PDB file of C-alpha atoms and ligand atoms in Angstrom:
ATOM      1  CA  MET A   1      39.036  26.097  -1.706  1.00  0.00           C
ATOM      2  CA  ARG A   2      37.241  22.804  -2.839  1.00  0.00           C
ATOM      3  CA  ASN A   3      39.455  19.426  -3.230  1.00  0.00           C
ATOM      4  CA  PRO A   4      37.527  16.942  -4.157  1.00  0.00           C
ATOM      5  CA  ASN A   5      40.232  14.467  -3.002  1.00  0.00           C
ATOM      6  CA  ARG A   6      39.571  15.604   0.205  1.00  0.00           C
ATOM      7  CA  PRO A   7      39.132  12.659   3.042  1.00  0.00           C
ATOM      8  CA  LEU A   8      35.340  12.296   3.502  1.00  0.00           C
ATOM      9  CA  SER A   9      33.798   9.893   6.384  1.00  0.00           C
ATOM     10  CA  PRO A  10      33.522   7.352   7.131  1.00  0.00           C
ATOM     11  CA  HIS A  11      36.980   6.365   5.836  1.00  0.00           C
ATOM     12  CA  LEU A  12      35.982   2.498   5.252  1.00  0.00           C
ATOM     13  CA  THR A  13      39.576   1.902   3.862  1.00  0.00           C
ATOM     14  CA  VAL A  14      41.407   2.874   7.051  1.00  0.00           C
ATOM     15  CA  TYR A  15      39.259   0.648   9.544  1.00  0.00           C
ATOM     16  CA  ARG A  16      40.345  -2.665  10.317  1.00  0.00           C
ATOM     17  CA  MET A  17      36.639  -4.295  10.058  1.00  0.00           C
ATOM     18  CA  HIS A  18      37.579  -7.297  12.366  1.00  0.00           C
ATOM     19  CA  GLN A  19      37.049  -4.789  15.230  1.00  0.00           C
ATOM     20  CA  LEU A  20      33.058  -5.481  16.416  1.00  0.00           C
ATOM     21  CA  THR A  21      32.706  -1.505  16.820  1.00  0.00           C
ATOM     22  CA  SER A  22      33.240  -0.633  13.212  1.00  0.00           C
ATOM     23  CA  LEU A  23      31.736  -3.495  11.590  1.00  0.00           C
ATOM     24  CA  LEU A  24      28.451  -2.884  13.551  1.00  0.00           C
ATOM     25  CA  SER A  25      28.879   0.765  12.606  1.00  0.00           C
ATOM     26  CA  VAL A  26      28.944   0.074   8.808  1.00  0.00           C
ATOM     27  CA  VAL A  27      26.178  -2.681   9.428  1.00  0.00           C
ATOM     28  CA  HIS A  28      23.947  -0.014  10.397  1.00  0.00           C
ATOM     29  CA  ARG A  29      24.623   2.181   7.310  1.00  0.00           C
ATOM     30  CA  GLY A  30      23.918  -0.940   5.123  1.00  0.00           C
ATOM     31  CA  THR A  31      20.516  -2.176   6.691  1.00  0.00           C
ATOM     32  CA  GLY A  32      19.798   1.539   6.489  1.00  0.00           C
ATOM     33  CA  VAL A  33      20.150   1.589   2.863  1.00  0.00           C
ATOM     34  CA  PHE A  34      18.799  -1.891   2.340  1.00  0.00           C
ATOM     35  CA  ILE A  35      15.765  -1.440   4.074  1.00  0.00           C
ATOM     36  CA  THR A  36      14.881   1.782   2.284  1.00  0.00           C
ATOM     37  CA  ILE A  37      15.142  -0.250  -0.949  1.00  0.00           C
ATOM     38  CA  ALA A  38      13.119  -2.978   0.973  1.00  0.00           C
ATOM     39  CA  ALA A  39      10.432  -0.745   1.532  1.00  0.00           C
ATOM     40  CA  LEU A  40       9.278  -1.173  -1.749  1.00  0.00           C
ATOM     41  CA  LEU A  41       7.934  -4.558  -1.042  1.00  0.00           C
ATOM     42  CA  LEU A  42       5.602  -2.846   1.623  1.00  0.00           C
ATOM     43  CA  VAL A  43       4.259  -0.516  -0.911  1.00  0.00           C
ATOM     44  CA  GLY A  44       4.113  -3.526  -3.411  1.00  0.00           C
ATOM     45  CA  TRP A  45       2.040  -5.544  -1.126  1.00  0.00           C
ATOM     46  CA  LEU A  46      -0.685  -2.819  -0.746  1.00  0.00           C
ATOM     47  CA  MET A  47      -0.767  -2.240  -4.185  1.00  0.00           C
ATOM     48  CA  ALA A  48      -1.304  -5.658  -5.220  1.00  0.00           C
ATOM     49  CA  MET A  49      -4.076  -5.818  -2.333  1.00  0.00           C
ATOM     50  CA  ALA A  50      -5.547  -2.697  -3.867  1.00  0.00           C
ATOM     51  CA  ALA A  51      -5.329  -4.129  -7.394  1.00  0.00           C
ATOM     52  CA  GLY A  52      -7.327  -7.360  -6.637  1.00  0.00           C
ATOM     53  CA  ALA A  53      -7.488 -10.935  -6.270  1.00  0.00           C
ATOM     54  CA  GLU A  54      -5.018 -11.657  -9.183  1.00  0.00           C
ATOM     55  CA  ALA A  55      -2.400  -9.156  -8.090  1.00  0.00           C
ATOM     56  CA  TYR A  56      -2.776  -9.941  -4.532  1.00  0.00           C
ATOM     57  CA  ALA A  57      -2.329 -14.009  -5.174  1.00  0.00           C
ATOM     58  CA  THR A  58       0.842 -13.243  -7.233  1.00  0.00           C
ATOM     59  CA  PHE A  59       2.234 -11.534  -4.705  1.00  0.00           C
ATOM     60  CA  ASN A  60       1.666 -13.783  -2.053  1.00  0.00           C
ATOM     61  CA  ALA A  61       3.331 -16.678  -4.337  1.00  0.00           C
ATOM     62  CA  ILE A  62       6.590 -14.739  -4.817  1.00  0.00           C
ATOM     63  CA  ALA A  63       6.764 -13.901  -1.112  1.00  0.00           C
ATOM     64  CA  GLY A  64       5.677 -17.118   0.157  1.00  0.00           C
ATOM     65  CA  HIS A  65       8.527 -18.905  -2.319  1.00  0.00           C
ATOM     66  CA  TRP A  66      11.438 -20.444  -0.354  1.00  0.00           C
ATOM     67  CA  PHE A  67      13.435 -17.293  -1.858  1.00  0.00           C
ATOM     68  CA  GLY A  68      11.048 -14.681  -1.069  1.00  0.00           C
ATOM     69  CA  GLN A  69      10.927 -15.880   2.404  1.00  0.00           C
ATOM     70  CA  LEU A  70      14.660 -15.764   2.692  1.00  0.00           C
ATOM     71  CA  VAL A  71      14.500 -12.049   1.025  1.00  0.00           C
ATOM     72  CA  LEU A  72      11.742 -11.103   3.521  1.00  0.00           C
ATOM     73  CA  LEU A  73      13.803 -13.052   6.638  1.00  0.00           C
ATOM     74  CA  GLY A  74      16.526 -10.548   5.789  1.00  0.00           C
ATOM     75  CA  VAL A  75      14.300  -7.768   5.628  1.00  0.00           C
ATOM     76  CA  THR A  76      13.422  -8.561   9.017  1.00  0.00           C
ATOM     77  CA  PHE A  77      16.526  -8.921  10.672  1.00  0.00           C
ATOM     78  CA  SER A  78      17.483  -5.463   8.763  1.00  0.00           C
ATOM     79  CA  VAL A  79      14.810  -3.545  10.313  1.00  0.00           C
ATOM     80  CA  ALA A  80      15.480  -5.262  13.656  1.00  0.00           C
ATOM     81  CA  TYR A  81      18.886  -4.381  13.694  1.00  0.00           C
ATOM     82  CA  HIS A  82      18.558  -0.911  12.516  1.00  0.00           C
ATOM     83  CA  LEU A  83      16.024  -0.265  15.033  1.00  0.00           C
ATOM     84  CA  CYS A  84      17.938  -1.681  17.870  1.00  0.00           C
ATOM     85  CA  ASN A  85      21.221   0.158  16.871  1.00  0.00           C
ATOM     86  CA  GLY A  86      19.459   3.313  15.988  1.00  0.00           C
ATOM     87  CA  ILE A  87      18.169   3.443  19.494  1.00  0.00           C
ATOM     88  CA  ARG A  88      22.016   3.115  20.545  1.00  0.00           C
ATOM     89  CA  HIS A  89      22.491   5.779  18.183  1.00  0.00           C
ATOM     90  CA  LEU A  90      20.223   7.896  19.628  1.00  0.00           C
ATOM     91  CA  VAL A  91      21.336   7.477  23.259  1.00  0.00           C
ATOM     92  CA  TRP A  92      24.816   8.337  22.055  1.00  0.00           C
ATOM     93  CA  ASP A  93      23.486  11.349  20.917  1.00  0.00           C
ATOM     94  CA  THR A  94      22.617  12.376  24.261  1.00  0.00           C
ATOM     95  CA  GLY A  95      26.804  11.821  25.141  1.00  0.00           C
ATOM     96  CA  ARG A  96      26.012   9.107  26.890  1.00  0.00           C
ATOM     97  CA  GLY A  97      27.576   5.455  26.227  1.00  0.00           C
ATOM     98  CA  PHE A  98      31.089   6.022  25.083  1.00  0.00           C
ATOM     99  CA  GLU A  99      32.917   4.201  27.475  1.00  0.00           C
ATOM    100  CA  LEU A 100      34.535   1.370  25.419  1.00  0.00           C
ATOM    101  CA  SER A 101      33.356  -1.097  27.696  1.00  0.00           C
ATOM    102  CA  ALA A 102      29.505   0.394  27.299  1.00  0.00           C
ATOM    103  CA  VAL A 103      30.087   0.273  23.482  1.00  0.00           C
ATOM    104  CA  TYR A 104      31.108  -3.586  23.252  1.00  0.00           C
ATOM    105  CA  ARG A 105      28.567  -4.455  25.932  1.00  0.00           C
ATOM    106  CA  GLY A 106      25.745  -2.293  23.930  1.00  0.00           C
ATOM    107  CA  GLY A 107      26.819  -4.051  20.459  1.00  0.00           C
ATOM    108  CA  TYR A 108      26.389  -7.715  21.736  1.00  0.00           C
ATOM    109  CA  ILE A 109      22.803  -6.467  23.409  1.00  0.00           C
ATOM    110  CA  VAL A 110      21.998  -5.383  19.998  1.00  0.00           C
ATOM    111  CA  VAL A 111      22.801  -8.183  17.950  1.00  0.00           C
ATOM    112  CA  ALA A 112      20.904 -10.535  20.716  1.00  0.00           C
ATOM    113  CA  VAL A 113      17.916  -8.227  20.691  1.00  0.00           C
ATOM    114  CA  SER A 114      17.789  -8.025  16.873  1.00  0.00           C
ATOM    115  CA  ILE A 115      18.148 -12.024  16.483  1.00  0.00           C
ATOM    116  CA  LEU A 116      15.074 -12.242  19.593  1.00  0.00           C
ATOM    117  CA  LEU A 117      12.964 -10.003  17.719  1.00  0.00           C
ATOM    118  CA  THR A 118      13.350 -11.526  14.347  1.00  0.00           C
ATOM    119  CA  ILE A 119      12.296 -14.913  15.579  1.00  0.00           C
ATOM    120  CA  LEU A 120       9.339 -13.496  17.416  1.00  0.00           C
ATOM    121  CA  VAL A 121       8.318 -11.729  14.259  1.00  0.00           C
ATOM    122  CA  TRP A 122       8.323 -15.131  12.309  1.00  0.00           C
ATOM    123  CA  VAL A 123       6.690 -16.803  15.151  1.00  0.00           C
ATOM    124  CA  VAL A 124       3.826 -14.487  14.933  1.00  0.00           C
ATOM    125  CA  ALA A 125       4.053 -14.967  11.206  1.00  0.00           C
ATOM    126  CA  TYR A 126       3.856 -18.849  10.968  1.00  0.00           C
ATOM    127  CA  ALA A 127       1.705 -19.323  14.324  1.00  0.00           C
ATOM    128  CA  GLY A 128      -1.086 -17.841  12.642  1.00  0.00           C
ATOM    129  CA  ARG A 129      -0.988 -20.929   9.823  1.00  0.00           C
ATOM    130  CA  PHE A 130      -1.244 -23.740  12.065  1.00  0.00           C
TER     131      PHE A 130
ATOM    132  CA  MET B   1      37.177  38.130  -0.838  1.00  0.00           C
ATOM    133  CA  ARG B   2      36.478  36.475   1.899  1.00  0.00           C
ATOM    134  CA  ALA B   3      37.844  38.853   4.260  1.00  0.00           C
ATOM    135  CA  PHE B   4      35.095  41.117   3.518  1.00  0.00           C
ATOM    136  CA  GLU B   5      32.645  38.462   4.415  1.00  0.00           C
ATOM    137  CA  THR B   6      30.738  38.253   7.944  1.00  0.00           C
ATOM    138  CA  PRO B   7      31.954  35.426  10.076  1.00  0.00           C
ATOM    139  CA  LEU B   8      28.083  33.722   9.569  1.00  0.00           C
ATOM    140  CA  SER B   9      28.282  34.104   5.960  1.00  0.00           C
ATOM    141  CA  ARG B  10      31.546  32.742   5.661  1.00  0.00           C
ATOM    142  CA  ALA B  11      30.581  29.893   8.079  1.00  0.00           C
ATOM    143  CA  LYS B  12      27.392  29.630   6.241  1.00  0.00           C
ATOM    144  CA  GLY B  13      29.440  28.506   2.752  1.00  0.00           C
ATOM    145  CA  LEU B  14      31.902  26.028   4.781  1.00  0.00           C
ATOM    146  CA  GLY B  15      31.400  22.477   5.206  1.00  0.00           C
ATOM    147  CA  SER B  16      30.185  19.504   3.126  1.00  0.00           C
ATOM    148  CA  ALA B  17      26.750  19.347   4.242  1.00  0.00           C
ATOM    149  CA  LYS B  18      25.489  22.645   3.373  1.00  0.00           C
ATOM    150  CA  ASN B  19      22.111  21.933   5.160  1.00  0.00           C
ATOM    151  CA  GLY B  20      23.469  19.296   7.569  1.00  0.00           C
ATOM    152  CA  PHE B  21      22.088  20.223  10.740  1.00  0.00           C
ATOM    153  CA  HIS B  22      18.807  20.616   9.830  1.00  0.00           C
ATOM    154  CA  HIS B  23      18.945  17.060   8.163  1.00  0.00           C
ATOM    155  CA  TRP B  24      20.626  15.875  11.362  1.00  0.00           C
ATOM    156  CA  TRP B  25      17.804  16.621  13.795  1.00  0.00           C
ATOM    157  CA  GLN B  26      15.138  15.506  11.192  1.00  0.00           C
ATOM    158  CA  GLN B  27      16.851  12.214  11.287  1.00  0.00           C
ATOM    159  CA  ARG B  28      16.988  11.790  15.070  1.00  0.00           C
ATOM    160  CA  ILE B  29      13.250  13.110  15.295  1.00  0.00           C
ATOM    161  CA  THR B  30      11.848  10.574  12.742  1.00  0.00           C
ATOM    162  CA  ALA B  31      13.778   7.817  13.901  1.00  0.00           C
ATOM    163  CA  VAL B  32      11.965   8.305  17.647  1.00  0.00           C
ATOM    164  CA  VAL B  33       8.830   8.335  15.896  1.00  0.00           C
ATOM    165  CA  LEU B  34       9.755   5.355  13.606  1.00  0.00           C
ATOM    166  CA  VAL B  35      10.931   2.788  16.926  1.00  0.00           C
ATOM    167  CA  PRO B  36       7.117   2.363  17.869  1.00  0.00           C
ATOM    168  CA  LEU B  37       5.814   2.595  14.283  1.00  0.00           C
ATOM    169  CA  MET B  38       8.229   0.013  13.068  1.00  0.00           C
ATOM    170  CA  LEU B  39       7.338  -2.661  15.998  1.00  0.00           C
ATOM    171  CA  TRP B  40       3.606  -2.070  15.300  1.00  0.00           C
ATOM    172  CA  LEU B  41       4.179  -2.456  11.487  1.00  0.00           C
ATOM    173  CA  GLY B  42       6.249  -5.591  11.684  1.00  0.00           C
ATOM    174  CA  PHE B  43       3.846  -7.545  14.031  1.00  0.00           C
ATOM    175  CA  GLY B  44       1.176  -6.628  12.010  1.00  0.00           C
ATOM    176  CA  ILE B  45       2.406  -7.602   8.931  1.00  0.00           C
ATOM    177  CA  ALA B  46       3.654 -10.684  10.413  1.00  0.00           C
ATOM    178  CA  LEU B  47      -0.411 -11.581  11.670  1.00  0.00           C
ATOM    179  CA  GLN B  48      -1.564 -10.669   8.058  1.00  0.00           C
ATOM    180  CA  ALA B  49       1.571 -12.562   6.321  1.00  0.00           C
ATOM    181  CA  GLY B  50      -0.283 -15.009   3.589  1.00  0.00           C
ATOM    182  CA  ALA B  51      -3.784 -14.169   4.911  1.00  0.00           C
ATOM    183  CA  ASP B  52      -6.715 -14.425   2.328  1.00  0.00           C
ATOM    184  CA  LEU B  53      -7.319 -10.920   0.694  1.00  0.00           C
ATOM    185  CA  GLU B  54     -10.423 -10.130   2.184  1.00  0.00           C
ATOM    186  CA  SER B  55      -9.100 -10.210   5.821  1.00  0.00           C
ATOM    187  CA  ALA B  56      -5.806  -8.354   4.877  1.00  0.00           C
ATOM    188  CA  ARG B  57      -7.902  -5.567   3.430  1.00  0.00           C
ATOM    189  CA  ALA B  58     -10.472  -5.401   6.388  1.00  0.00           C
ATOM    190  CA  TRP B  59      -7.070  -4.964   8.403  1.00  0.00           C
ATOM    191  CA  VAL B  60      -5.691  -2.292   6.164  1.00  0.00           C
ATOM    192  CA  ALA B  61      -9.020  -0.514   5.883  1.00  0.00           C
ATOM    193  CA  HIS B  62      -9.767  -0.522   9.709  1.00  0.00           C
ATOM    194  CA  PRO B  63      -9.403   3.357  10.381  1.00  0.00           C
ATOM    195  CA  VAL B  64      -6.263   2.825  13.278  1.00  0.00           C
ATOM    196  CA  ASN B  65      -4.209   0.640  10.656  1.00  0.00           C
ATOM    197  CA  ALA B  66      -4.966   3.069   7.820  1.00  0.00           C
ATOM    198  CA  THR B  67      -3.892   5.825   9.922  1.00  0.00           C
ATOM    199  CA  LEU B  68      -0.720   4.336  11.165  1.00  0.00           C
ATOM    200  CA  LEU B  69       0.057   2.881   7.859  1.00  0.00           C
ATOM    201  CA  VAL B  70       0.071   6.178   6.157  1.00  0.00           C
ATOM    202  CA  THR B  71       1.798   7.576   8.677  1.00  0.00           C
ATOM    203  CA  SER B  72       4.429   4.926   8.786  1.00  0.00           C
ATOM    204  CA  ILE B  73       4.814   5.377   5.021  1.00  0.00           C
ATOM    205  CA  ILE B  74       5.556   9.204   5.350  1.00  0.00           C
ATOM    206  CA  ILE B  75       8.118   9.040   8.013  1.00  0.00           C
ATOM    207  CA  LEU B  76       9.882   5.919   7.033  1.00  0.00           C
ATOM    208  CA  PHE B  77      10.294   7.138   3.286  1.00  0.00           C
ATOM    209  CA  TYR B  78      11.516  10.626   4.663  1.00  0.00           C
ATOM    210  CA  HIS B  79      14.010   9.034   7.202  1.00  0.00           C
ATOM    211  CA  GLY B  80      15.188   6.988   4.327  1.00  0.00           C
ATOM    212  CA  ALA B  81      15.609   9.457   2.024  1.00  0.00           C
ATOM    213  CA  ILE B  82      17.551  11.903   4.206  1.00  0.00           C
ATOM    214  CA  GLY B  83      19.349   8.859   5.320  1.00  0.00           C
ATOM    215  CA  VAL B  84      21.001   7.774   1.646  1.00  0.00           C
ATOM    216  CA  GLN B  85      21.364  11.323   0.821  1.00  0.00           C
ATOM    217  CA  VAL B  86      23.808  11.277   3.924  1.00  0.00           C
ATOM    218  CA  VAL B  87      25.314   8.179   2.555  1.00  0.00           C
ATOM    219  CA  ILE B  88      25.484   9.819  -0.776  1.00  0.00           C
ATOM    220  CA  GLU B  89      27.052  12.799   0.364  1.00  0.00           C
ATOM    221  CA  ASP B  90      29.790  10.595   2.104  1.00  0.00           C
ATOM    222  CA  TYR B  91      30.619   8.438  -0.862  1.00  0.00           C
ATOM    223  CA  VAL B  92      30.253  10.697  -4.314  1.00  0.00           C
ATOM    224  CA  HIS B  93      32.801  13.222  -4.457  1.00  0.00           C
ATOM    225  CA  THR B  94      31.707  14.672  -7.674  1.00  0.00           C
ATOM    226  CA  GLU B  95      29.624  17.751  -7.229  1.00  0.00           C
ATOM    227  CA  GLY B  96      27.105  17.072 -10.283  1.00  0.00           C
ATOM    228  CA  LEU B  97      27.134  13.389  -9.702  1.00  0.00           C
ATOM    229  CA  LYS B  98      26.165  14.268  -5.915  1.00  0.00           C
ATOM    230  CA  ALA B  99      23.196  16.707  -6.641  1.00  0.00           C
ATOM    231  CA  ALA B 100      21.512  14.400  -9.233  1.00  0.00           C
ATOM    232  CA  GLY B 101      21.959  11.114  -6.722  1.00  0.00           C
ATOM    233  CA  ILE B 102      20.433  13.015  -4.089  1.00  0.00           C
ATOM    234  CA  LEU B 103      17.604  14.421  -6.299  1.00  0.00           C
ATOM    235  CA  LEU B 104      16.831  11.007  -7.680  1.00  0.00           C
ATOM    236  CA  VAL B 105      16.835   9.376  -4.163  1.00  0.00           C
ATOM    237  CA  HIS B 106      14.195  11.963  -3.115  1.00  0.00           C
ATOM    238  CA  PHE B 107      12.007  11.686  -6.282  1.00  0.00           C
ATOM    239  CA  ALA B 108      12.046   8.167  -5.811  1.00  0.00           C
ATOM    240  CA  CYS B 109      11.135   8.158  -2.439  1.00  0.00           C
ATOM    241  CA  PHE B 110       8.466  10.293  -2.710  1.00  0.00           C
ATOM    242  CA  LEU B 111       6.827   8.579  -5.869  1.00  0.00           C
ATOM    243  CA  VAL B 112       6.960   5.228  -3.782  1.00  0.00           C
ATOM    244  CA  ALA B 113       5.596   6.935  -0.840  1.00  0.00           C
ATOM    245  CA  VAL B 114       2.476   8.320  -2.927  1.00  0.00           C
ATOM    246  CA  ALA B 115       1.865   4.759  -4.667  1.00  0.00           C
ATOM    247  CA  GLY B 116       1.569   3.805  -1.024  1.00  0.00           C
ATOM    248  CA  ILE B 117      -0.388   5.825   0.367  1.00  0.00           C
ATOM    249  CA  LEU B 118      -2.681   5.846  -2.593  1.00  0.00           C
ATOM    250  CA  ALA B 119      -3.096   1.895  -2.272  1.00  0.00           C
ATOM    251  CA  VAL B 120      -3.906   2.530   1.217  1.00  0.00           C
ATOM    252  CA  ILE B 121      -6.673   5.023   0.719  1.00  0.00           C
ATOM    253  CA  ARG B 122      -7.748   2.768  -2.144  1.00  0.00           C
ATOM    254  CA  ILE B 123      -8.331  -0.088   0.103  1.00  0.00           C
ATOM    255  CA  ALA B 124      -9.664   1.811   2.888  1.00  0.00           C
ATOM    256  CA  LEU B 125     -12.138   3.309   0.413  1.00  0.00           C
ATOM    257  CA  GLY B 126     -12.949  -0.289  -0.440  1.00  0.00           C
ATOM    258  CA  SER B 127     -12.642   0.530  -4.456  1.00  0.00           C
TER     259      SER B 127
HETATM  260  C1  LIG C   1      13.109   1.449  13.548  1.00  0.00           C
HETATM  261  C2  LIG C   1      13.298   2.537  13.751  1.00  0.00           C
HETATM  262  C3  LIG C   1      14.686   3.499  13.319  1.00  0.00           C
HETATM  263  C4  LIG C   1      15.479   4.017  14.080  1.00  0.00           C
HETATM  264  C5  LIG C   1      15.672   4.010  15.554  1.00  0.00           C
HETATM  265  C6  LIG C   1      16.710   4.513  13.149  1.00  0.00           C
HETATM  266  C7  LIG C   1      17.876   5.272  13.333  1.00  0.00           C
HETATM  267  C8  LIG C   1      18.599   5.999  12.763  1.00  0.00           C
HETATM  268  C9  LIG C   1      19.439   6.606  13.141  1.00  0.00           C
HETATM  269  C10 LIG C   1      19.558   7.131  14.961  1.00  0.00           C
HETATM  270  C11 LIG C   1      20.204   7.179  11.948  1.00  0.00           C
HETATM  271  C12 LIG C   1      21.658   7.916  12.025  1.00  0.00           C
HETATM  272  C13 LIG C   1      22.806   7.217  12.055  1.00  0.00           C
HETATM  273  C14 LIG C   1      23.653   7.974  12.123  1.00  0.00           C
HETATM  274  O1  LIG C   1      24.036   8.908  12.831  1.00  0.00           O
HETATM  275  O2  LIG C   1      25.068   7.564  11.183  1.00  0.00           O
HETATM  276  C15 LIG C   1      19.389   6.285  11.169  1.00  0.00           C
HETATM  277  C16 LIG C   1      20.122   6.160   9.911  1.00  0.00           C
HETATM  278  C17 LIG C   1      19.576   6.009   8.698  1.00  0.00           C
HETATM  279  N1  LIG C   1      18.460   5.097   8.542  1.00  0.00           N
HETATM  280 FE1  LIG C   1      17.295   4.452  10.116  1.00  0.00          FE
HETATM  281  N2  LIG C   1      16.190   3.992  11.795  1.00  0.00           N
HETATM  282  C18 LIG C   1      14.995   3.687  12.043  1.00  0.00           C
HETATM  283  C19 LIG C   1      13.990   3.017  10.700  1.00  0.00           C
HETATM  284  C20 LIG C   1      14.728   3.102   9.534  1.00  0.00           C
HETATM  285  C21 LIG C   1      13.947   2.627   8.578  1.00  0.00           C
HETATM  286  C22 LIG C   1      12.523   1.891   8.427  1.00  0.00           C
HETATM  287  C23 LIG C   1      14.757   2.762   7.455  1.00  0.00           C
HETATM  288  C24 LIG C   1      14.367   2.562   5.504  1.00  0.00           C
HETATM  289  C25 LIG C   1      13.512   3.391   5.106  1.00  0.00           C
HETATM  290  C26 LIG C   1      15.938   3.346   7.641  1.00  0.00           C
HETATM  291  C27 LIG C   1      16.790   4.084   6.524  1.00  0.00           C
HETATM  292  C28 LIG C   1      18.014   4.862   7.231  1.00  0.00           C
HETATM  293  C29 LIG C   1      19.022   5.407   6.237  1.00  0.00           C
HETATM  294  C30 LIG C   1      19.096   4.937   5.085  1.00  0.00           C
HETATM  295  C31 LIG C   1      20.185   5.625   7.197  1.00  0.00           C
HETATM  296  C32 LIG C   1      21.502   6.348   6.916  1.00  0.00           C
HETATM  297  C33 LIG C   1      22.498   5.309   7.168  1.00  0.00           C
HETATM  298  C34 LIG C   1      23.927   6.472   7.091  1.00  0.00           C
HETATM  299  O3  LIG C   1      23.916   7.632   7.273  1.00  0.00           O
HETATM  300  O4  LIG C   1      24.746   5.606   7.828  1.00  0.00           O
HETATM  301  N3  LIG C   1      16.024   3.925   9.343  1.00  0.00           N
HETATM  302  N4  LIG C   1      18.624   5.640  11.374  1.00  0.00           N
END
């Protein structure tokens, strides 16, 4: 019965990735895995805070470094994108929104709202410092 | 021998996911709950970004925030663990490797979640 070579979904290699639809779909998966790993940062932040002033200062120094900020920007956008596109997945699960035009419109909306959310979070983060 | 199985027991052994529907459903339930939680968490952390230790601790220790933080940690790591499991099930074709990978992911997520929850409790209790 078992055939280890049977095709398993999603067949990444059979898609032409310049389609917006399949690209956004694989990005949902990518962001999902990425933010599961990035959740370590949330726990690291809390652990540093619990450990005391020295650990907390170290965490803030790393997070505040330009490279740390770049990673955190990526995490923010990934969560925003996964959240917005996740809502789209949930709508699809109700059997709605499958017309090709709706799929494309939804895709553009998801990308736009994700960027907007990311900017908003970072404005809030930096507004506190000035 | 399959001919002697009831249709149900045959169906139970089929498919690559085994307990696919259960996880599929939990992935959706946790996703719905995560929408407000992640919005709260995102802006909450943004407001504390780079804050001094005292005010950051005070924010975490606030009963509402501590409750929502622990809730977020539990749901987020559960959603993440079953999500990564689905990815492993899709791409890892060797049964042993697949089982080991899934076990590792679930254990790692559990461990990190416990560490996060303990940190919130320590901060909330001021110890
Ligand atoms: C913010 C609200 C969130 C929503 C609305 C959401 C929604 C979803 C949905 C609907 C799926 C299933 C997609 C599919 O059927 O292919 C999914 C998958 C996944 N999510 Fe989330 N999610 C959220 C947050 C998170 C967070 C915080 C994490 C990380 C801890 C995460 C990690 C994952 C992973 C790893 C997958 C599996 C990807 C796949 O199977 O392709 N999600 N999410």
